[in-house]
Amino acid sequence: MTYSAAIMEQRRLGLINKAMVTVPGHCLAQVAREFLALYPMARILVADETNFTKDKRARFLSRAATANWDAIIITHSAFRFIGVPAVFEQQMIHDELELYEKLLLDVDDEDRVSRKRLERLKEGLQERLESLATPKDDLLTIGELGVDQVIVDEAQEFRKLSFATNMSTLKGVDPNGSQRAWDLYVKSRFIETKNPGRALILASGTPITNTLGEMFTVQRLMDFAALMERGLHEFDAWASTFGDTVTELELQPSGKYKPVSRFASFVNVPELIAMFRSFADVVMPDDLRQYVKVPAISTGKRQIVTSKATQDFKNYQMVLAARIKAIEERGRPPEPGDDILLSVITDGRHAAIDLRLVDPDNDNEPDNKLNRLVANAFRIWLETAENTYVRADGKPYELPGAAQMIFSDLGTISVEKTRGFSAYRWIRDELLRLGVPASEIAFMQDYKKSEAKQRLFGDVRAGKIRFLIGSSETMGTGVNAQLRLKALHHLDVPWLPSQIEQREGRIQRQGNQHDVVDIFAYATEGSMDAQMWQNNERKARFIAAALSGD
């Protein structure tokens, strides 16, 4: 609703002519509904599943261009089909290629890794440049639509904007980008030429999700002119001004420790924050609690439930150690089919949940973290069976009982084909065996379309569904089902601190009728779980420092 009001006020004051709002697909109907609830007379055009299909796309864009809309609301995936003048993007690519050429001249001849990475990124830009020379669908560009402001909801989805750097081998620096982020960057720079200072609004609960480089991306998107003015538009100059490198011992998948250097803290924070706050309006969770009621966490923080490593798990770690050694001794870049470190880490993370995820012939271990989650979730289901809840009008819901969310990005139903076992299916089957009705358990991945998701959330609020199982991607954002959520469980450890914040934001949310809720994180001793939780907390600290200025 905040950006709905921002659009209408800017329109009233004559500051913008036509706004385009781009949102995740599952939020489209909700955003349109809330916009009209706040401004019933607003003229909005919504690109839904029926009117933005390939054969109707040109007609939709013609309507967008020829009418006086207050806002055009479109999904992230549909936004990419709206182009910019090819000449403008070609010039931007030429500018980026010049940066890569300059950096390649500075690379040491013996530093083959940095050189190859820069050349690969440069080749990607050259391919993009060649593709622009080929005529595409004859669709209207964003300039021809008359759009002079773009508002991006869940803007962290556009965080991976590529940049040229000689620091790419350092952990915490990821120069690789996505086409989605580049597309937004080009469009925002184009609109900036038409409506300076008001081209782009980014809305996100987690504007920095993982690395310090994302702060650079946000600054490039929102205030590129300020970076240019200070000579900080190149990442290496920016990083040497605001970043610092630290070396720490980190636990490896094999259970051994290794020193790792990473780009992990800020320096010159006041200057960085002054630049950031020139365009950013930051509301921290503690600030929000002064104005809205959200439930407290029962112990003040998430509870870690640990399981001891079995001898079978320790034996499997020796297998992982042997794989890592073989990778390190290979002496050449990996080829298709070769084992890589990411595969080792992934197998180690799966094994920490249940060894059957790496070998379905393994026995069920009653005290592993998967089974401890099931036992804990079932206990809460029993204890909260008589809890009652009320509707917005004050009338009680017919069904009692609290709801719970179980998050895991690993062990989903889809991996059953390749791994022979699914943590999701095991959780459901065990809960059924203990006496939970099948109708009260739902997998978020089974609900693809927006309408189906909204019905599911309604069933959770009504008490028909008491267990909702999903991943960070499917259940981390746009889920309005907090009314009777009592407990949230992290079966695995996400890669990004923002994913933890998004997960826990499902339960620590305005509208939850509990005063106190529980958040549980499950870990296997000696696995990468502890290291990953520590890494996420370290990243969360520097992100909080960057946003708050503390």
XYZ file of C-alpha atoms in Angstrom:
550
model
C 0.000 0.000 0.000
C 2.962 2.337 0.588
C 3.919 2.488 -3.064
C 0.256 2.713 -4.115
C 0.017 5.938 -2.105
C 3.392 7.102 -3.451
C 2.215 6.639 -7.047
C -1.080 8.457 -6.568
C 0.504 11.370 -4.685
C 3.186 11.802 -7.336
C 0.480 11.703 -9.991
C -1.544 14.321 -8.091
C 1.487 16.603 -7.832
C 2.402 16.137 -11.487
C 5.761 14.529 -10.671
C 5.141 11.414 -12.778
C 2.886 10.592 -15.685
C 2.578 6.797 -15.707
C 4.043 4.283 -13.245
C 4.832 0.632 -13.853
C 4.816 -1.699 -10.832
C 6.577 -5.060 -11.219
C 5.861 -7.729 -8.600
C 6.400 -11.493 -8.091
C 3.814 -13.554 -9.951
C 2.119 -14.886 -6.823
C 1.632 -11.333 -5.486
C 0.008 -9.873 -8.618
C -3.650 -10.312 -7.620
C -2.989 -9.226 -4.036
C -1.185 -6.020 -5.106
C -3.959 -5.097 -7.562
C -6.627 -5.798 -4.927
C -4.873 -3.706 -2.250
C -4.249 -0.840 -4.700
C -7.971 -0.608 -5.461
C -8.888 -1.005 -1.787
C -6.860 2.146 -1.044
C -7.844 4.015 -4.231
C -11.144 2.599 -5.576
C -11.226 5.107 -8.455
C -7.643 4.466 -9.598
C -7.124 3.486 -13.225
C -4.838 0.446 -13.164
C -3.957 -2.060 -15.878
C -2.963 -5.530 -14.674
C -0.945 -8.002 -16.777
C -2.359 -11.276 -15.463
C -2.240 -14.869 -16.735
C -5.003 -14.202 -19.276
C -4.017 -10.966 -21.019
C -0.216 -11.142 -21.292
C 0.123 -14.414 -23.184
C 2.337 -14.324 -26.278
C -0.528 -13.766 -28.695
C -2.061 -10.964 -26.574
C 1.137 -9.181 -25.545
C 1.133 -6.570 -28.341
C -2.517 -5.706 -27.654
C -1.829 -5.289 -23.932
C 1.107 -2.956 -24.572
C -0.981 -0.924 -27.029
C -3.619 -0.445 -24.321
C -0.861 0.511 -21.866
C 0.478 3.153 -24.270
C -2.768 4.734 -25.439
C -4.691 5.225 -22.153
C -4.021 7.482 -19.185
C -3.279 4.828 -16.541
C -2.306 5.616 -12.966
C -0.336 2.395 -12.803
C 0.465 -0.653 -14.901
C 0.996 -3.708 -12.691
C 3.064 -6.501 -14.198
C 4.955 -9.579 -12.970
C 8.745 -9.842 -12.793
C 8.690 -12.464 -15.545
C 6.513 -10.318 -17.838
C 8.621 -7.200 -17.234
C 11.502 -8.661 -19.270
C 9.379 -8.680 -22.429
C 9.226 -4.884 -22.435
C 12.253 -3.565 -24.262
C 14.263 -0.359 -24.403
C 15.538 1.302 -27.587
C 18.326 -0.948 -28.881
C 20.659 2.014 -29.507
C 20.524 2.976 -25.824
C 21.355 -0.529 -24.588
C 24.125 -0.907 -27.169
C 25.808 2.239 -25.826
C 25.564 0.931 -22.250
C 27.179 -2.347 -23.292
C 29.999 -0.499 -25.069
C 30.632 1.450 -21.841
C 30.795 -1.797 -19.845
C 33.123 -3.415 -22.392
C 35.537 -0.505 -22.008
C 35.742 -1.248 -18.257
C 36.556 -4.911 -18.960
C 39.248 -3.932 -21.480
C 40.812 -1.615 -18.918
C 40.824 -4.313 -16.207
C 42.292 -6.932 -18.540
C 45.288 -4.651 -19.126
C 45.884 -4.562 -15.354
C 45.668 -8.344 -14.788
C 48.957 -10.112 -14.093
C 49.892 -12.458 -16.959
C 50.203 -15.368 -14.492
C 46.763 -14.767 -12.973
C 44.926 -17.028 -15.405
C 41.855 -17.439 -13.178
C 41.052 -13.696 -13.069
C 41.824 -13.285 -16.761
C 39.550 -16.170 -17.805
C 36.706 -14.905 -15.637
C 36.947 -11.380 -17.036
C 37.087 -12.719 -20.582
C 34.052 -14.894 -19.958
C 32.023 -11.948 -18.625
C 33.204 -9.822 -21.530
C 32.114 -12.505 -24.018
C 28.657 -12.549 -22.425
C 28.301 -8.815 -23.043
C 29.529 -9.175 -26.618
C 26.942 -11.890 -27.262
C 24.256 -9.596 -25.843
C 25.475 -6.828 -28.150
C 25.257 -9.123 -31.189
C 21.748 -10.230 -30.233
C 20.583 -6.597 -30.185
C 21.577 -6.295 -33.834
C 18.992 -8.964 -34.706
C 15.423 -7.588 -35.058
C 13.022 -8.923 -32.421
C 9.264 -8.925 -31.923
C 7.855 -5.577 -33.002
C 6.659 -4.625 -29.511
C 6.460 -1.168 -27.986
C 9.425 -0.137 -25.828
C 9.129 1.168 -22.294
C 9.693 4.688 -23.623
C 6.838 4.337 -26.135
C 4.527 3.194 -23.338
C 4.985 6.561 -21.640
C 6.256 4.971 -18.412
C 8.352 7.440 -16.420
C 8.746 5.505 -13.170
C 9.302 1.821 -12.357
C 8.488 0.449 -8.886
C 9.995 -2.967 -8.113
C 8.497 -5.042 -5.292
C 10.733 -7.755 -3.764
C 13.644 -5.960 -5.401
C 16.187 -8.431 -3.985
C 15.256 -10.659 -6.934
C 17.238 -8.227 -9.132
C 20.341 -8.117 -6.919
C 22.782 -9.980 -9.199
C 23.987 -7.209 -11.472
C 27.315 -8.110 -13.093
C 30.319 -5.849 -12.681
C 33.933 -5.733 -13.817
C 36.501 -6.530 -11.113
C 39.956 -7.987 -10.497
C 38.821 -9.215 -7.053
C 36.599 -12.052 -8.292
C 38.647 -14.813 -6.625
C 37.968 -13.330 -3.174
C 35.049 -14.844 -1.257
C 32.233 -12.388 -0.694
C 32.710 -10.928 -4.195
C 30.505 -12.331 -6.952
C 30.772 -10.399 -10.241
C 28.464 -12.759 -12.135
C 25.083 -11.299 -12.924
C 21.616 -12.221 -14.128
C 19.855 -11.041 -17.274
C 16.954 -9.954 -15.054
C 19.169 -7.504 -13.121
C 20.841 -6.152 -16.266
C 17.418 -5.634 -17.848
C 16.234 -3.538 -14.885
C 19.517 -1.588 -14.864
C 19.170 -0.633 -18.543
C 15.491 0.318 -18.203
C 16.081 2.421 -15.106
C 18.993 4.252 -16.745
C 16.816 4.913 -19.799
C 13.914 6.279 -17.752
C 16.401 8.385 -15.761
C 17.072 10.308 -18.990
C 13.341 11.112 -19.205
C 12.511 11.703 -15.529
C 15.725 12.399 -13.551
C 15.632 11.471 -9.876
C 12.326 9.574 -10.065
C 13.037 6.761 -12.494
C 13.178 3.875 -10.027
C 11.780 2.834 -6.638
C 13.009 -0.426 -5.065
C 10.913 -2.012 -2.315
C 12.420 -4.863 -0.320
C 12.556 -6.239 3.194
C 16.045 -7.577 2.394
C 17.793 -5.145 0.003
C 21.163 -6.786 0.733
C 20.798 -10.551 0.785
C 24.277 -12.049 0.945
C 27.382 -10.085 -0.113
C 28.812 -6.603 0.295
C 28.835 -6.280 -3.483
C 25.047 -6.016 -3.403
C 25.357 -2.612 -1.734
C 27.326 -1.547 -4.814
C 24.533 -2.888 -7.029
C 21.866 -0.944 -5.125
C 23.924 2.240 -5.478
C 24.410 1.657 -9.221
C 20.674 1.207 -9.676
C 19.558 4.116 -7.503
C 22.279 6.770 -7.774
C 24.794 5.981 -10.493
C 25.497 9.699 -10.968
C 26.808 9.992 -7.381
C 29.198 7.075 -7.948
C 30.447 8.661 -11.165
C 30.944 12.006 -9.445
C 33.147 10.380 -6.770
C 35.033 8.088 -9.154
C 33.487 4.991 -7.505
C 31.506 3.623 -10.467
C 34.067 0.801 -10.866
C 33.715 -1.945 -8.272
C 37.413 -2.186 -7.360
C 37.550 1.533 -6.524
C 34.345 1.241 -4.502
C 35.564 -1.896 -2.676
C 38.939 -0.393 -1.764
C 37.099 2.608 -0.282
C 34.362 0.848 1.682
C 35.336 -2.832 2.116
C 37.803 -4.790 4.218
C 39.171 -8.334 3.917
C 39.270 -10.734 6.888
C 40.683 -14.275 7.214
C 38.955 -16.854 9.428
C 38.980 -20.617 9.955
C 35.899 -22.218 8.390
C 34.536 -25.746 8.725
C 34.637 -27.735 5.471
C 32.172 -30.495 4.395
C 34.729 -33.085 5.518
C 34.554 -31.782 9.103
C 38.037 -30.177 8.921
C 38.897 -26.479 9.283
C 40.551 -24.326 6.624
C 41.601 -20.619 6.605
C 39.435 -18.592 4.228
C 39.856 -14.932 3.230
C 36.721 -13.013 2.361
C 35.375 -9.536 1.740
C 33.329 -9.360 4.919
C 33.206 -5.965 6.627
C 32.738 -2.274 5.903
C 35.117 0.620 6.512
C 34.406 4.334 6.124
C 30.866 3.524 7.197
C 29.659 7.122 7.806
C 30.528 8.115 4.238
C 28.920 4.970 2.800
C 25.757 5.442 4.864
C 25.528 9.101 3.856
C 25.528 8.035 0.202
C 23.075 5.190 0.842
C 20.646 7.263 2.908
C 20.533 9.939 0.213
C 18.110 7.661 -1.650
C 17.128 4.969 0.899
C 14.371 5.109 3.492
C 15.298 2.345 5.949
C 12.901 0.860 8.513
C 14.553 -1.760 10.730
C 12.481 -4.501 12.457
C 12.833 -2.790 15.849
C 11.529 0.456 14.327
C 8.521 -1.366 12.913
C 7.574 -2.840 16.289
C 6.901 0.661 17.596
C 3.959 0.939 15.193
C 2.625 -2.569 14.573
C 2.069 -5.546 16.857
C 4.131 -8.621 15.996
C 4.563 -11.711 18.184
C 7.631 -12.168 20.357
C 9.888 -15.241 20.049
C 9.486 -17.485 23.097
C 13.176 -17.625 24.074
C 14.150 -14.282 22.595
C 15.774 -15.985 19.591
C 15.445 -19.126 17.487
C 16.067 -22.386 19.378
C 18.780 -24.686 18.025
C 17.826 -28.372 18.257
C 20.960 -30.487 17.786
C 21.353 -34.154 16.908
C 24.539 -36.074 17.636
C 26.540 -37.323 14.664
C 26.227 -41.097 14.311
C 29.139 -43.321 13.342
C 27.569 -43.775 9.901
C 27.515 -39.998 9.444
C 31.178 -39.723 10.489
C 32.058 -42.479 8.022
C 30.278 -40.564 5.266
C 32.277 -37.437 6.138
C 35.432 -39.442 5.420
C 34.004 -40.142 1.956
C 33.434 -36.408 1.493
C 37.019 -35.686 2.633
C 38.361 -38.113 0.023
C 36.280 -36.411 -2.700
C 37.591 -32.970 -1.699
C 41.174 -34.230 -1.781
C 40.647 -35.701 -5.251
C 39.208 -32.390 -6.498
C 42.141 -30.405 -5.073
C 44.683 -32.787 -6.619
C 43.041 -32.877 -10.059
C 45.261 -30.044 -11.300
C 42.953 -28.913 -14.094
C 39.611 -27.133 -14.493
C 36.565 -29.426 -14.077
C 35.007 -30.944 -17.178
C 31.382 -32.029 -17.647
C 30.743 -35.025 -15.400
C 33.630 -34.246 -13.006
C 33.035 -34.003 -9.279
C 33.054 -30.397 -8.007
C 33.196 -28.847 -4.543
C 29.594 -27.593 -4.722
C 28.386 -31.185 -5.230
C 30.360 -32.277 -2.178
C 28.860 -29.484 -0.078
C 25.349 -30.315 -1.329
C 25.760 -33.997 -0.459
C 27.099 -33.026 2.970
C 24.073 -30.815 3.614
C 21.694 -33.585 2.538
C 23.485 -36.125 4.731
C 23.119 -33.820 7.745
C 19.323 -34.063 7.325
C 19.134 -37.826 6.785
C 21.697 -40.241 5.361
C 18.992 -41.762 3.169
C 19.217 -38.601 1.034
C 22.704 -39.705 -0.083
C 22.025 -43.454 0.026
C 18.374 -44.624 0.185
C 19.549 -48.023 1.492
C 20.703 -46.453 4.768
C 18.671 -47.260 7.871
C 16.277 -44.817 9.513
C 18.098 -43.086 12.398
C 15.450 -42.285 15.058
C 17.388 -39.393 16.583
C 18.564 -37.597 13.447
C 17.388 -34.038 12.916
C 14.657 -35.031 10.464
C 12.978 -37.258 13.041
C 13.531 -34.723 15.824
C 11.663 -32.158 13.733
C 8.751 -34.554 13.227
C 8.541 -35.288 16.968
C 8.701 -31.586 17.873
C 6.115 -30.557 15.288
C 3.734 -33.311 16.399
C 4.106 -32.237 20.053
C 3.114 -28.671 19.156
C 0.197 -29.964 17.060
C -1.156 -31.790 20.112
C -0.543 -28.936 22.555
C -2.260 -26.326 20.378
C -5.201 -28.469 19.223
C -7.748 -26.444 21.224
C -6.426 -22.948 20.409
C -9.142 -20.693 18.992
C -8.868 -17.770 16.568
C -11.112 -14.958 15.336
C -11.855 -13.421 11.952
C -11.317 -9.765 11.074
C -14.956 -9.057 12.041
C -14.423 -10.528 15.522
C -16.356 -13.741 14.909
C -14.549 -16.978 15.840
C -13.353 -19.463 13.235
C -15.201 -22.786 13.374
C -12.033 -24.910 13.531
C -9.537 -24.731 16.440
C -5.821 -25.570 16.289
C -2.599 -23.654 15.582
C -0.686 -23.896 12.308
C 3.021 -24.540 11.690
C 5.440 -23.931 8.815
C 8.286 -26.287 7.962
C 11.013 -24.910 5.690
C 13.566 -26.901 3.729
C 15.252 -26.164 0.411
C 16.628 -29.727 0.407
C 14.892 -33.092 0.378
C 11.881 -31.857 -1.589
C 9.501 -34.194 -3.400
C 11.262 -33.479 -6.707
C 14.626 -34.893 -5.512
C 13.049 -38.273 -4.816
C 13.673 -39.271 -8.447
C 17.423 -38.643 -8.211
C 18.124 -39.373 -4.536
C 15.570 -42.106 -3.860
C 14.282 -40.420 -0.702
C 12.356 -37.259 0.188
C 12.418 -35.470 3.538
C 9.082 -33.858 2.645
C 7.393 -37.216 2.080
C 8.935 -38.658 5.253
C 7.630 -35.742 7.347
C 4.125 -36.179 5.939
C 4.103 -39.957 6.275
C 5.388 -39.845 9.855
C 2.829 -37.212 10.861
C 0.098 -39.374 9.309
C 1.390 -42.398 11.232
C 1.243 -40.388 14.465
C -2.388 -39.432 13.850
C -2.413 -36.141 11.918
C -5.183 -36.156 9.241
C -3.837 -36.048 5.673
C -6.113 -33.067 4.918
C -4.181 -30.929 7.426
C -0.801 -31.254 5.628
C 0.081 -29.350 2.435
C 3.182 -28.984 0.257
C 3.620 -25.419 -0.994
C 5.132 -26.678 -4.275
C 1.779 -28.250 -5.198
C 0.171 -24.815 -5.548
C 1.480 -23.165 -8.701
C -1.083 -20.523 -9.660
C -1.903 -17.365 -7.742
C -5.557 -18.296 -7.197
C -4.626 -21.727 -5.810
C -2.120 -20.149 -3.424
C -4.680 -17.657 -2.132
C -7.148 -20.499 -1.450
C -4.385 -22.394 0.376
C -3.553 -19.391 2.582
C -7.258 -19.031 3.336
C -7.374 -22.680 4.408
C -4.378 -22.141 6.718
C -6.064 -19.117 8.295
C -9.297 -21.086 8.679
C -7.550 -24.020 10.382
C -8.151 -26.567 7.622
C -4.382 -26.799 6.948
C -2.185 -26.994 10.054
C 1.146 -27.995 8.468
C 2.521 -26.058 5.499
C 5.783 -27.478 4.113
C 7.829 -25.558 1.560
C 11.110 -23.979 0.496
C 12.540 -20.458 0.734
C 11.655 -19.891 -2.912
C 8.056 -21.101 -2.750
C 7.131 -19.970 0.772
C 9.591 -17.214 1.702
C 7.716 -14.234 0.233
C 4.127 -13.293 -0.549
C 2.632 -15.727 1.979
C -0.179 -14.132 3.979
C -0.972 -17.065 6.279
C 0.329 -15.891 9.653
C -2.969 -15.590 11.551
C -2.645 -18.833 13.542
C 1.043 -19.701 13.031
C 2.516 -20.884 16.326
C 5.817 -22.470 15.239
C 8.280 -22.294 12.362
C 10.897 -24.984 11.708
C 14.154 -24.665 9.709
C 15.058 -28.237 8.698
C 18.029 -27.037 6.623
C 20.211 -23.915 6.678
C 19.623 -21.513 3.761
C 22.575 -20.037 1.888
C 21.502 -16.422 2.382
C 20.718 -14.471 5.565
C 17.908 -12.784 3.637
C 16.247 -16.179 3.179
C 16.273 -16.689 6.947
C 14.769 -13.233 7.439
C 12.110 -13.924 4.811
C 11.272 -17.322 6.300
C 10.944 -15.979 9.823
C 9.021 -12.987 8.514
C 6.164 -15.391 7.733
C 5.492 -15.913 11.459
C 6.835 -12.693 13.027
C 4.261 -10.684 11.176
C 1.434 -8.273 11.848
C -1.851 -10.166 12.024
C -0.517 -13.209 13.898
C -2.922 -13.724 16.806
C -0.291 -15.281 19.091
C 1.599 -13.095 21.547
C 4.516 -15.546 21.598
C 5.727 -17.923 18.862
C 8.477 -20.549 18.530
C 11.217 -20.710 15.883
C 13.328 -23.877 15.726
C 16.517 -24.575 13.764
C 17.762 -28.162 13.496
C 21.449 -29.042 13.240
C 23.652 -32.154 13.189
C 26.805 -31.926 15.297
C 30.038 -31.916 13.276
C 28.225 -31.102 10.018
C 28.256 -27.843 8.071
C 25.032 -26.765 9.821
C 26.798 -24.863 12.619
C 29.221 -23.187 10.204
C 26.403 -22.128 7.886
C 24.364 -20.659 10.763
C 27.479 -18.754 11.905
C 28.169 -17.507 8.362
C 24.577 -16.299 8.039
C 24.723 -14.514 11.386
C 28.019 -12.835 10.420
C 26.529 -11.702 7.119
C 23.368 -10.529 8.874
C 25.488 -8.383 11.207
C 27.298 -6.551 8.413
C 24.047 -6.130 6.468
C 22.380 -4.641 9.554
C 25.405 -2.354 10.016
C 25.174 -1.227 6.402
C 21.461 -0.485 6.633
C 21.380 1.072 10.096
C 24.722 2.881 10.044
C 25.708 1.446 13.450
